[in-house]
C-alpha cells in the first residue's frame, strides 16, 4: 500500500515554525466545525484513541476542510493510506491534523517509536453536506429534505413537498457533487396530488344564403335542347307523356339541396312541338349548428394521461413489398374526442398543465374515392399548449372566429348586364358562413371518495321503457318508480316498520337473542 509517512520530529519542527498559525486553525476548527462539535459532545466519539492494536475509529472529514484528533498514547509516526484523498500532519506526539483533498475513503495508521501499530483512523472524505442542505432548503422552500453522504454517495432522504421540489433537490445535489459522484434519491413525496382536467369544446356554425335566378329553357319534341340561360335550374332532357318538360335543379346552398322555392311555367309552345319554359328560383336559407364536447380526465401530478372517445377508420396506404411489387396496406386513423395532458402541482397551489385536446369527425363531403373505395376526410379541431392555473380557475386556451362570404353571378354575356331587363337573363347567389370556436380548460385538485361511499351515475334513477311506455307514451326510458315511491313515503302513514322499543319486552325463543327489533301494530 502506497502512503505517506510523517514522523513526530518533523511534526514538532513544523509546530515550532508555525505554532501560531496552527493554533489559530485548531481553535477555529473546534469552534466552527459542526461535525467536530458533535463529536466532542458525544462521549463515544471524542476523537481519543485507545492504545490497542485492534482499535479502529471511523471519522468523516469534509472536502477542502480539516479536523484535528487527539490520541491518548504518544505516537512517533503516522502513515496515510491514500495521500491524494487526505493530507495528514502530526502537530505533536498526541495531536493529528487531517485535511480532506477529494472524496473517497482511506485510513491513517499510527506507530510508536518502536514502529508498533497503536491505532487506525478510517477517514471518509465527503462533500460539504451542511452547505448543500442549506442550498436545497432555500431553493425548494421545504425543510423536510435531509442530506447525508456515505460510501462516496450523496443520499437525499426525508419528505419533499411535491414532485417539483424533489426534482429541484436532485438537480442541486447533482450539480454539487464532484465529477463521477452519485446522488441517490430516497425522498418521499408528501400526499401525491391528483388533478382532474375539465375541457369544453364550444363550436357554433351559422350559415345564410340567398338565391335569385331565372332560367329560360327551349326544346323540341325530339328532346333536343335549343337554349338554356343561367344555371339556377339545370334541365334534364326528358318529358312527361303529356309533353311537359321535367327539370331537375341543383342549388349551391347547404348540402347541394334542391330548393323548394321555384316556379316552372311554359312561356311559349308552337304546333311543331317547340316550347319555351321559364324556371324562376327565389330562395333564402339559414342554418345553425351547435357542437359541445366536454371530456374530463384525471391524472397524478407529474404523470401523463390520455382519453379517446371515438374510433378508428381504415385508410389504404400504397407500399412496395420486398420483391418490388406494389402492395396496399391498411392503416387506422383515430377520430373522435381525444384529450391528453400532463399536470404538475407546483408550490403555492399553482398547477402547470401541458394539455393537448382534440375533436375530430369524419367528413364525407371531402371524401376521396380510389378504385371504388371511398376514403373520408377528417375534420379536426385541436390545440396544444402549456398553461399555469390554480385549482378551479378556467382559461380559454384556443379560439377561432371565421367568416366566409361567397357571391356567384351567372348570366348571358352583355344581355345580363343590362339594368332591370338583365335580371331575366341572370342568376345570382350569395352565401355567408360564420364559425365560432373556443376551447376552455379548468383544472381541479381532487381526492377519491371515502371507503363505502357510493358514487352516483346518470343511470341510477332511470330504467328502460316497457312496451306501454315506449309505444303508447313515446318514452324510451322512465324514472324508477320504486325510488319515487319510497322517497315520497308512498301510502304509509305514521310510524311503520321495525321499531326498537326498549319499553316493550317480548319473550323470545331460546335460540333468538333478546333485544331484537320487534314489530308494533298501530291502531
Short mmCIF file of C-alpha atoms in Angstrom, two decimals:
data_model
loop_
_atom_site.label_atom_id
_atom_site.label_comp_id
_atom_site.label_asym_id
_atom_site.label_seq_id
_atom_site.Cartn_x
_atom_site.Cartn_y
_atom_site.Cartn_z
CA UNK A 1 0.00 0.00 0.00
CA UNK A 2 1.40 3.36 -1.03
CA UNK A 3 1.21 6.01 1.65
CA UNK A 4 2.90 9.00 3.20
CA UNK A 5 4.75 8.78 6.48
CA UNK A 6 5.08 11.70 8.86
CA UNK A 7 7.41 11.44 11.87
CA UNK A 8 6.80 13.17 15.15
CA UNK A 9 10.13 15.02 14.95
CA UNK A 10 9.18 16.52 11.61
CA UNK A 11 5.80 17.37 13.01
CA UNK A 12 7.30 19.04 16.05
CA UNK A 13 9.57 21.09 13.82
CA UNK A 14 6.56 22.18 11.86
CA UNK A 15 4.84 23.20 15.06
CA UNK A 16 7.87 25.22 16.15
CA UNK A 17 7.90 27.14 12.88
CA UNK A 18 4.14 27.84 12.66
CA UNK A 19 2.68 27.32 16.12
CA UNK A 20 0.59 30.45 15.93
CA UNK A 21 -0.93 29.60 12.54
CA UNK A 22 -1.85 26.04 13.51
CA UNK A 23 -3.14 27.15 16.88
CA UNK A 24 -5.45 29.59 15.19
CA UNK A 25 -6.62 26.92 12.72
CA UNK A 26 -7.26 24.43 15.51
CA UNK A 27 -9.19 26.99 17.53
CA UNK A 28 -11.29 27.96 14.54
CA UNK A 29 -11.94 24.31 13.71
CA UNK A 30 -13.09 23.40 17.18
CA UNK A 31 -15.46 26.33 17.34
CA UNK A 32 -16.83 26.31 13.78
CA UNK A 33 -16.94 22.70 12.56
CA UNK A 34 -20.41 21.27 13.46
CA UNK A 35 -19.27 17.69 12.93
CA UNK A 36 -16.32 18.13 15.28
CA UNK A 37 -18.54 19.86 17.84
CA UNK A 38 -20.95 16.97 17.68
CA UNK A 39 -18.12 14.52 18.26
CA UNK A 40 -16.90 16.49 21.26
CA UNK A 41 -20.38 16.48 22.75
CA UNK A 42 -20.80 12.73 22.26
CA UNK A 43 -18.74 10.72 24.78
CA UNK A 44 -18.47 7.77 22.40
CA UNK A 45 -16.84 9.85 19.61
CA UNK A 46 -14.50 12.21 21.41
CA UNK A 47 -11.62 11.72 18.96
CA UNK A 48 -9.38 9.97 21.57
CA UNK A 49 -7.74 6.70 20.56
CA UNK A 50 -7.08 3.84 22.93
CA UNK A 51 -3.62 2.37 22.58
CA UNK A 52 -4.65 -1.07 21.34
CA UNK A 53 -3.69 -2.89 18.19
CA UNK A 54 -7.29 -3.59 17.21
CA UNK A 55 -8.68 -0.14 17.91
CA UNK A 56 -10.17 1.46 14.77
CA UNK A 57 -12.13 4.69 14.76
CA UNK A 58 -14.15 5.90 11.79
CA UNK A 59 -14.44 9.63 11.15
CA UNK A 60 -15.69 11.91 8.36
CA UNK A 61 -13.86 14.93 7.01
CA UNK A 62 -15.36 17.50 4.65
CA UNK A 63 -13.53 18.01 1.39
CA UNK A 64 -11.16 21.04 1.44
CA UNK A 65 -11.62 21.30 5.22
CA UNK A 66 -9.58 19.98 8.13
CA UNK A 67 -10.02 18.35 11.53
CA UNK A 68 -7.69 17.59 14.46
CA UNK A 69 -7.72 14.44 16.57
CA UNK A 70 -6.04 13.82 19.94
CA UNK A 71 -4.50 10.47 20.80
CA UNK A 72 -4.12 9.38 24.43
CA UNK A 73 -0.93 7.45 23.68
CA UNK A 74 2.16 9.12 22.31
CA UNK A 75 2.97 8.16 18.75
CA UNK A 76 6.14 8.52 16.74
CA UNK A 77 4.95 8.46 13.13
CA UNK A 78 1.75 8.34 11.05
CA UNK A 79 1.09 6.95 7.57
CA UNK A 80 -1.82 7.95 5.25
CA UNK A 81 -3.05 5.15 3.02
CA UNK A 82 -4.04 7.47 0.12
CA UNK A 83 -2.24 10.81 0.20
CA UNK A 84 -4.37 12.00 -2.74
CA UNK A 85 -7.50 11.70 -0.57
CA UNK A 86 -6.24 13.15 2.75
CA UNK A 87 -3.28 15.15 3.91
CA UNK A 88 -2.09 14.28 7.46
CA UNK A 89 0.37 16.06 9.74
CA UNK A 90 1.46 15.47 13.33
CA UNK A 91 1.12 18.63 15.37
CA UNK A 92 2.54 16.88 18.43
CA UNK A 93 3.02 13.36 19.72
CA UNK A 94 -0.65 13.37 20.77
CA UNK A 95 -2.29 15.55 18.07
CA UNK A 96 -3.07 14.74 14.40
CA UNK A 97 -4.09 17.21 11.68
CA UNK A 98 -6.21 15.74 8.82
CA UNK A 99 -7.33 17.68 5.71
CA UNK A 100 -9.67 16.28 3.02
CA UNK A 101 -8.41 16.65 -0.54
CA UNK A 102 -11.01 14.71 -2.57
CA UNK A 103 -13.97 12.47 -1.85
CA UNK A 104 -13.23 8.88 -1.00
CA UNK A 105 -12.16 6.63 1.88
CA UNK A 106 -8.72 5.81 3.27
CA UNK A 107 -7.06 5.15 6.62
CA UNK A 108 -4.36 6.68 8.78
CA UNK A 109 -2.13 4.33 10.83
CA UNK A 110 -0.26 5.44 13.97
CA UNK A 111 3.02 3.89 15.17
CA UNK A 112 5.09 4.34 18.33
CA UNK A 113 8.86 4.77 18.48
CA UNK A 114 9.38 1.01 18.05
CA UNK A 115 7.14 1.06 14.92
CA UNK A 116 4.42 -0.77 16.74
CA UNK A 117 0.92 0.00 15.49
CA UNK A 118 -1.08 1.72 18.18
CA UNK A 119 -4.21 2.83 16.28
CA UNK A 120 -6.03 3.13 12.97
CA UNK A 121 -8.13 6.05 11.82
CA UNK A 122 -10.61 5.23 9.00
CA UNK A 123 -11.28 8.52 7.19
CA UNK A 124 -14.14 9.21 4.78
CA UNK A 125 -13.90 12.46 2.85
CA UNK A 126 -17.35 13.77 1.87
CA UNK A 127 -18.75 16.91 0.31
CA UNK A 128 -19.96 19.82 2.41
CA UNK A 129 -23.33 18.40 3.48
CA UNK A 130 -24.32 21.43 5.53
CA UNK A 131 -23.90 23.86 2.66
CA UNK A 132 -25.75 21.52 0.29
CA UNK A 133 -28.66 21.16 2.71
CA UNK A 134 -28.95 24.93 3.09
CA UNK A 135 -28.97 25.35 -0.70
CA UNK A 136 -31.75 22.77 -1.08
CA UNK A 137 -33.85 24.31 1.68
CA UNK A 138 -33.55 27.83 0.29
CA UNK A 139 -34.33 26.70 -3.28
CA UNK A 140 -37.23 24.36 -2.56
CA UNK A 141 -38.71 26.16 0.43
CA UNK A 142 -39.03 22.92 2.41
CA UNK A 143 -37.14 21.68 5.45
CA UNK A 144 -38.18 18.06 5.20
CA UNK A 145 -35.35 17.01 2.87
CA UNK A 146 -32.26 15.58 4.59
CA UNK A 147 -28.80 15.23 3.06
CA UNK A 148 -26.25 12.58 4.02
CA UNK A 149 -23.12 11.11 2.48
CA UNK A 150 -21.99 7.51 2.60
CA UNK A 151 -19.54 5.40 0.63
CA UNK A 152 -18.86 8.20 -1.81
CA UNK A 153 -22.56 8.75 -2.50
CA UNK A 154 -24.85 11.63 -1.60
CA UNK A 155 -28.21 10.42 -0.31
CA UNK A 156 -31.30 12.65 -0.31
CA UNK A 157 -33.96 11.40 2.09
CA UNK A 158 -36.91 12.74 4.02
CA UNK A 159 -40.17 14.21 2.75
CA UNK A 160 -40.47 16.54 -0.23
CA UNK A 161 -43.48 18.81 -0.50
CA UNK A 162 -44.16 17.81 -4.10
CA UNK A 163 -42.56 16.27 -7.15
CA UNK A 164 -41.19 19.62 -8.29
CA UNK A 165 -39.33 20.13 -5.01
CA UNK A 166 -37.87 16.63 -5.22
CA UNK A 167 -36.74 17.19 -8.80
CA UNK A 168 -35.16 20.52 -7.91
CA UNK A 169 -33.32 19.00 -4.93
CA UNK A 170 -31.92 16.27 -7.17
CA UNK A 171 -30.72 18.87 -9.68
CA UNK A 172 -28.94 20.89 -6.97
CA UNK A 173 -27.27 17.81 -5.49
CA UNK A 174 -26.16 16.53 -8.90
CA UNK A 175 -24.54 19.86 -9.70
CA UNK A 176 -22.77 19.98 -6.33
CA UNK A 177 -21.13 16.56 -6.17
CA UNK A 178 -17.74 16.16 -7.86
CA UNK A 179 -17.48 14.65 -11.30
CA UNK A 180 -18.35 10.98 -11.20
CA UNK A 181 -20.27 11.31 -7.93
CA UNK A 182 -23.55 9.51 -7.41
CA UNK A 183 -26.73 11.06 -5.98
CA UNK A 184 -29.28 8.63 -4.55
CA UNK A 185 -32.91 9.74 -4.41
CA UNK A 186 -34.50 8.25 -1.29
CA UNK A 187 -37.08 11.01 -0.85
CA UNK A 188 -40.79 10.53 -0.40
CA UNK A 189 -43.29 12.94 -1.92
CA UNK A 190 -45.92 14.06 0.55
CA UNK A 191 -49.55 13.32 -0.32
CA UNK A 192 -49.45 12.66 -4.08
CA UNK A 193 -51.94 15.09 -5.58
CA UNK A 194 -54.43 14.18 -8.27
CA UNK A 195 -55.64 16.63 -10.88
CA UNK A 196 -58.86 16.37 -12.86
CA UNK A 197 -58.97 18.40 -16.06
CA UNK A 198 -62.25 19.63 -17.47
CA UNK A 199 -62.16 20.64 -21.14
CA UNK A 200 -65.01 22.27 -23.04
CA UNK A 201 -65.13 22.48 -26.83
CA UNK A 202 -67.77 25.04 -27.82
CA UNK A 203 -68.43 25.47 -31.53
CA UNK A 204 -71.21 27.38 -33.27
CA UNK A 205 -71.54 27.43 -37.07
CA UNK A 206 -74.01 29.79 -38.74
CA UNK A 207 -74.83 29.91 -42.43
CA UNK A 208 -77.11 32.04 -44.55
CA UNK A 209 -77.81 32.06 -48.27
CA UNK A 210 -79.92 33.91 -50.78
CA UNK A 211 -80.55 32.89 -54.35
CA UNK A 212 -82.49 34.56 -57.15
CA UNK A 213 -82.39 33.39 -60.73
CA UNK A 214 -84.34 33.00 -63.94
CA UNK A 215 -83.70 30.23 -66.41
CA UNK A 216 -85.19 30.05 -69.90
CA UNK A 217 -85.29 26.59 -71.42
CA UNK A 218 -86.15 25.87 -75.05
CA UNK A 219 -86.52 22.45 -76.60
CA UNK A 220 -88.48 20.49 -79.22
CA UNK A 221 -90.46 17.29 -79.22
CA UNK A 222 -87.35 15.30 -80.18
CA UNK A 223 -85.86 16.13 -76.74
CA UNK A 224 -83.28 18.37 -78.37
CA UNK A 225 -82.20 21.27 -76.20
CA UNK A 226 -82.36 24.51 -78.10
CA UNK A 227 -81.31 27.01 -75.46
CA UNK A 228 -80.66 27.45 -71.77
CA UNK A 229 -79.89 30.68 -69.93
CA UNK A 230 -78.33 30.82 -66.49
CA UNK A 231 -77.59 27.91 -64.16
CA UNK A 232 -80.21 28.31 -61.49
CA UNK A 233 -82.03 25.36 -62.99
CA UNK A 234 -80.11 22.61 -64.74
CA UNK A 235 -82.58 20.79 -67.02
CA UNK A 236 -82.73 17.11 -67.78
CA UNK A 237 -83.78 16.37 -71.37
CA UNK A 238 -86.92 14.41 -70.60
CA UNK A 239 -90.66 14.93 -70.93
CA UNK A 240 -93.80 13.51 -69.49
CA UNK A 241 -96.24 11.69 -71.81
CA UNK A 242 -98.20 14.93 -71.98
CA UNK A 243 -95.12 16.76 -73.34
CA UNK A 244 -94.31 18.69 -70.16
CA UNK A 245 -90.53 19.04 -69.68
CA UNK A 246 -89.12 17.61 -66.46
CA UNK A 247 -86.37 19.72 -64.94
CA UNK A 248 -84.14 18.79 -62.02
CA UNK A 249 -82.37 21.69 -60.35
CA UNK A 250 -79.34 21.88 -58.11
CA UNK A 251 -78.59 24.65 -55.69
CA UNK A 252 -75.30 25.91 -54.40
CA UNK A 253 -76.68 26.21 -50.91
CA UNK A 254 -76.02 23.92 -47.94
CA UNK A 255 -75.54 20.32 -48.94
CA UNK A 256 -76.46 20.97 -52.57
CA UNK A 257 -80.12 20.62 -51.64
CA UNK A 258 -82.80 21.19 -54.27
CA UNK A 259 -84.58 24.39 -53.29
CA UNK A 260 -88.32 24.28 -52.99
CA UNK A 261 -88.75 27.97 -53.85
CA UNK A 262 -89.04 27.56 -57.61
CA UNK A 263 -91.68 28.25 -60.20
CA UNK A 264 -91.81 26.43 -63.55
CA UNK A 265 -94.10 27.73 -66.26
CA UNK A 266 -94.50 27.45 -70.01
CA UNK A 267 -93.97 30.70 -71.86
CA UNK A 268 -94.36 29.62 -75.48
CA UNK A 269 -95.48 26.47 -77.28
CA UNK A 270 -95.69 26.02 -81.07
CA UNK A 271 -97.52 23.48 -83.19
CA UNK A 272 -94.23 21.93 -84.24
CA UNK A 273 -93.53 20.87 -80.64
CA UNK A 274 -91.09 23.58 -79.78
CA UNK A 275 -91.63 25.05 -76.32
CA UNK A 276 -90.02 27.71 -74.17
CA UNK A 277 -90.20 27.30 -70.40
CA UNK A 278 -89.28 29.67 -67.60
CA UNK A 279 -87.87 28.49 -64.29
CA UNK A 280 -87.90 31.13 -61.56
CA UNK A 281 -86.00 30.46 -58.36
CA UNK A 282 -86.07 32.59 -55.22
CA UNK A 283 -84.78 31.06 -52.02
CA UNK A 284 -83.37 32.18 -48.68
CA UNK A 285 -81.79 29.67 -46.30
CA UNK A 286 -80.47 29.88 -42.73
CA UNK A 287 -78.55 27.25 -40.79
CA UNK A 288 -77.25 26.91 -37.25
CA UNK A 289 -75.07 24.14 -35.87
CA UNK A 290 -74.04 23.91 -32.23
CA UNK A 291 -71.37 21.48 -31.05
CA UNK A 292 -70.33 20.83 -27.47
CA UNK A 293 -67.80 18.30 -26.17
CA UNK A 294 -66.79 18.12 -22.52
CA UNK A 295 -64.18 15.42 -21.87
CA UNK A 296 -62.89 15.02 -18.30
CA UNK A 297 -59.69 13.22 -17.35
CA UNK A 298 -57.72 12.72 -14.14
CA UNK A 299 -54.02 12.04 -13.55
CA UNK A 300 -51.44 12.10 -10.78
CA UNK A 301 -49.20 15.12 -10.55
CA UNK A 302 -46.26 14.58 -12.87
CA UNK A 303 -47.84 11.69 -14.79
CA UNK A 304 -49.43 11.77 -18.24
CA UNK A 305 -52.97 10.68 -19.10
CA UNK A 306 -54.84 10.23 -22.39
CA UNK A 307 -58.51 9.79 -23.23
CA UNK A 308 -60.27 8.94 -26.50
CA UNK A 309 -63.98 8.67 -27.17
CA UNK A 310 -64.42 7.83 -30.83
CA UNK A 311 -62.97 5.21 -33.09
CA UNK A 312 -60.61 4.42 -35.93
CA UNK A 313 -61.25 4.29 -39.67
CA UNK A 314 -59.18 2.38 -42.23
CA UNK A 315 -57.03 4.18 -44.76
CA UNK A 316 -55.33 2.25 -47.60
CA UNK A 317 -51.65 3.08 -48.00
CA UNK A 318 -49.60 2.13 -51.05
CA UNK A 319 -46.26 0.50 -50.37
CA UNK A 320 -43.70 -1.72 -52.05
CA UNK A 321 -43.14 -5.29 -50.99
CA UNK A 322 -39.74 -6.91 -50.52
CA UNK A 323 -39.80 -8.37 -54.03
CA UNK A 324 -40.53 -4.97 -55.57
CA UNK A 325 -44.24 -5.40 -56.31
CA UNK A 326 -46.65 -2.66 -55.23
CA UNK A 327 -48.95 -3.59 -52.38
CA UNK A 328 -51.66 -1.87 -50.41
CA UNK A 329 -51.69 -1.92 -46.62
CA UNK A 330 -54.31 -0.60 -44.24
CA UNK A 331 -53.59 1.99 -41.58
CA UNK A 332 -56.11 3.08 -38.99
CA UNK A 333 -56.56 6.73 -38.12
CA UNK A 334 -58.18 7.87 -34.89
CA UNK A 335 -61.13 10.22 -34.74
CA UNK A 336 -63.44 11.47 -32.02
CA UNK A 337 -62.90 13.39 -28.79
CA UNK A 338 -59.33 12.98 -27.57
CA UNK A 339 -57.61 14.54 -24.57
CA UNK A 340 -54.05 14.22 -23.36
CA UNK A 341 -52.40 16.23 -20.60
CA UNK A 342 -49.60 16.21 -18.01
CA UNK A 343 -50.38 18.07 -14.76
CA UNK A 344 -47.70 19.18 -12.30
CA UNK A 345 -48.72 20.68 -8.97
CA UNK A 346 -46.27 23.45 -8.12
CA UNK A 347 -45.79 25.31 -4.89
CA UNK A 348 -48.49 27.61 -3.55
CA UNK A 349 -51.24 25.64 -5.29
CA UNK A 350 -50.28 26.51 -8.87
CA UNK A 351 -50.95 23.74 -11.42
CA UNK A 352 -48.78 23.52 -14.53
CA UNK A 353 -50.69 21.95 -17.43
CA UNK A 354 -49.36 20.57 -20.68
CA UNK A 355 -52.63 19.93 -22.46
CA UNK A 356 -53.45 18.63 -25.94
CA UNK A 357 -57.21 18.43 -26.63
CA UNK A 358 -58.64 17.40 -29.99
CA UNK A 359 -62.08 16.90 -31.56
CA UNK A 360 -62.31 15.30 -35.00
CA UNK A 361 -65.04 13.78 -37.14
CA UNK A 362 -65.36 12.05 -40.47
CA UNK A 363 -66.02 14.39 -43.38
CA UNK A 364 -67.63 12.57 -46.31
CA UNK A 365 -68.13 15.83 -48.20
CA UNK A 366 -64.41 15.98 -48.99
CA UNK A 367 -64.02 12.20 -49.32
CA UNK A 368 -61.72 10.67 -51.92
CA UNK A 369 -62.66 7.62 -54.00
CA UNK A 370 -59.80 5.37 -55.13
CA UNK A 371 -60.63 2.29 -57.20
CA UNK A 372 -64.13 2.16 -55.80
CA UNK A 373 -63.04 2.69 -52.20
CA UNK A 374 -64.31 5.86 -50.54
CA UNK A 375 -61.90 7.34 -48.03
CA UNK A 376 -63.46 10.05 -45.89
CA UNK A 377 -61.59 13.18 -44.95
CA UNK A 378 -61.05 14.19 -41.34
CA UNK A 379 -62.33 17.46 -39.93
CA UNK A 380 -60.47 18.23 -36.73
CA UNK A 381 -60.08 20.97 -34.14
CA UNK A 382 -57.13 20.60 -31.79
CA UNK A 383 -54.83 22.65 -29.61
CA UNK A 384 -51.53 22.07 -27.84
CA UNK A 385 -50.18 24.42 -25.20
CA UNK A 386 -48.86 24.83 -21.65
CA UNK A 387 -50.60 27.00 -19.06
CA UNK A 388 -50.47 27.54 -15.30
CA UNK A 389 -53.69 27.84 -13.31
CA UNK A 390 -54.89 27.45 -9.76
CA UNK A 391 -57.50 25.00 -8.56
CA UNK A 392 -60.86 25.78 -10.18
CA UNK A 393 -59.61 28.55 -12.47
CA UNK A 394 -60.63 28.48 -16.13
CA UNK A 395 -58.69 29.59 -19.17
CA UNK A 396 -59.62 29.83 -22.85
CA UNK A 397 -56.54 28.25 -24.41
CA UNK A 398 -57.72 28.48 -28.03
CA UNK A 399 -60.36 30.21 -30.10
CA UNK A 400 -61.40 30.80 -33.68
CA UNK A 401 -63.70 33.28 -35.37
CA UNK A 402 -64.04 32.59 -39.07
CA UNK A 403 -66.30 34.30 -41.62
CA UNK A 404 -66.63 33.31 -45.28
CA UNK A 405 -68.66 35.20 -47.86
CA UNK A 406 -69.25 33.90 -51.38
CA UNK A 407 -71.09 35.54 -54.25
CA UNK A 408 -71.85 33.87 -57.55
CA UNK A 409 -73.40 35.58 -60.59
CA UNK A 410 -74.07 33.70 -63.83
CA UNK A 411 -75.61 35.45 -66.85
CA UNK A 412 -75.73 35.71 -70.59
CA UNK A 413 -73.00 37.96 -71.95
CA UNK A 414 -73.99 41.58 -72.47
CA UNK A 415 -77.72 40.99 -72.04
CA UNK A 416 -77.36 40.03 -68.39
CA UNK A 417 -75.60 43.33 -67.65
CA UNK A 418 -78.49 45.44 -68.88
CA UNK A 419 -80.21 47.14 -65.92
CA UNK A 420 -83.62 45.75 -64.96
CA UNK A 421 -84.00 43.73 -68.16
CA UNK A 422 -80.79 41.82 -67.47
CA UNK A 423 -82.36 40.20 -64.39
CA UNK A 424 -84.32 37.95 -66.76
CA UNK A 425 -81.05 36.52 -68.06
CA UNK A 426 -79.09 36.35 -64.82
CA UNK A 427 -78.82 34.04 -61.78
CA UNK A 428 -77.19 35.25 -58.56
CA UNK A 429 -76.46 33.53 -55.27
CA UNK A 430 -74.93 34.72 -52.01
CA UNK A 431 -73.62 32.61 -49.14
CA UNK A 432 -72.24 33.56 -45.74
CA UNK A 433 -70.76 31.19 -43.18
CA UNK A 434 -69.54 32.03 -39.69
CA UNK A 435 -67.75 29.71 -37.28
CA UNK A 436 -67.05 30.43 -33.61
CA UNK A 437 -64.82 28.01 -31.71
CA UNK A 438 -63.41 28.25 -28.18
CA UNK A 439 -61.56 25.71 -26.01
CA UNK A 440 -61.75 26.19 -22.23
CA UNK A 441 -59.76 24.19 -19.65
CA UNK A 442 -60.36 24.02 -15.89
CA UNK A 443 -58.05 22.01 -13.57
CA UNK A 444 -59.26 20.79 -10.18
CA UNK A 445 -57.44 19.11 -7.31
CA UNK A 446 -59.49 16.05 -6.38
CA UNK A 447 -59.43 13.22 -3.87
CA UNK A 448 -61.01 9.75 -4.06
CA UNK A 449 -64.32 9.01 -2.41
CA UNK A 450 -64.33 7.66 1.12
CA UNK A 451 -64.49 3.87 1.52
CA UNK A 452 -68.09 2.72 1.21
CA UNK A 453 -69.30 5.98 -0.31
CA UNK A 454 -71.46 5.35 -3.36
CA UNK A 455 -70.82 7.41 -6.48
CA UNK A 456 -73.89 8.45 -8.45
CA UNK A 457 -74.27 7.75 -12.15
CA UNK A 458 -76.79 9.02 -14.72
CA UNK A 459 -78.49 5.60 -14.82
CA UNK A 460 -79.19 5.27 -11.11
CA UNK A 461 -82.70 6.70 -11.35
CA UNK A 462 -83.62 5.59 -14.90
CA UNK A 463 -84.95 2.35 -16.37
CA UNK A 464 -85.57 1.21 -19.97
CA UNK A 465 -89.15 1.80 -21.06
CA UNK A 466 -91.57 -1.10 -21.26
CA UNK A 467 -93.93 -1.67 -24.20
CA UNK A 468 -96.63 0.63 -22.85
CA UNK A 469 -94.26 3.50 -22.16
CA UNK A 470 -92.44 3.09 -25.46
CA UNK A 471 -95.32 2.55 -27.92
CA UNK A 472 -98.13 4.48 -26.25
CA UNK A 473 -96.33 7.22 -24.34
CA UNK A 474 -93.34 7.55 -26.67
CA UNK A 475 -90.84 7.28 -23.82
CA UNK A 476 -87.53 5.48 -24.34
CA UNK A 477 -86.69 5.43 -20.64
CA UNK A 478 -88.57 6.12 -17.43
CA UNK A 479 -87.73 7.02 -13.88
CA UNK A 480 -87.53 4.29 -11.30
CA UNK A 481 -90.98 4.32 -9.76
CA UNK A 482 -89.83 2.41 -6.71
CA UNK A 483 -87.42 5.20 -5.82
CA UNK A 484 -90.17 7.79 -6.12
CA UNK A 485 -92.48 5.61 -4.06
CA UNK A 486 -90.02 5.23 -1.21
CA UNK A 487 -88.72 8.80 -1.32
CA UNK A 488 -92.24 10.21 -1.14
CA UNK A 489 -93.29 7.85 1.66
CA UNK A 490 -95.82 6.01 -0.51
CA UNK A 491 -99.13 5.22 1.22
CA UNK A 492 -97.55 4.75 4.65
CA UNK A 493 -98.94 6.93 7.40
CA UNK A 494 -97.40 7.16 10.84
CA UNK A 495 -94.54 5.07 12.20
CA UNK A 496 -94.01 1.92 10.21
CA UNK A 497 -91.58 -1.00 10.04
CA UNK A 498 -89.16 -2.35 12.61
CA UNK A 499 -89.19 -0.20 15.72
CA UNK A 500 -86.72 -0.69 18.54
CA UNK A 501 -88.86 -0.26 21.66
CA UNK A 502 -86.91 -0.75 24.90
CA UNK A 503 -90.10 -0.45 26.95
CA UNK A 504 -91.71 -3.42 25.19
CA UNK A 505 -90.47 -6.81 26.35
CA UNK A 506 -91.31 -9.73 24.15
CA UNK A 507 -90.45 -13.25 25.24
CA UNK A 508 -88.09 -14.60 22.61
CA UNK A 509 -87.41 -18.26 21.82
CA UNK A 510 -84.26 -19.68 23.40
CA UNK A 511 -82.36 -19.63 20.10
CA UNK A 512 -83.25 -15.98 19.47
CA UNK A 513 -81.23 -13.25 21.10
CA UNK A 514 -83.23 -10.71 23.04
CA UNK A 515 -83.42 -7.00 22.33
CA UNK A 516 -84.10 -7.67 18.65
CA UNK A 517 -86.30 -5.28 16.63
CA UNK A 518 -89.97 -6.03 17.05
CA UNK A 519 -92.98 -5.05 15.01
CA UNK A 520 -95.62 -2.94 16.71
CA UNK A 521 -99.14 -2.95 15.34
CA UNK A 522 -100.58 0.52 15.39
CA UNK A 523 -104.29 1.12 15.75
#
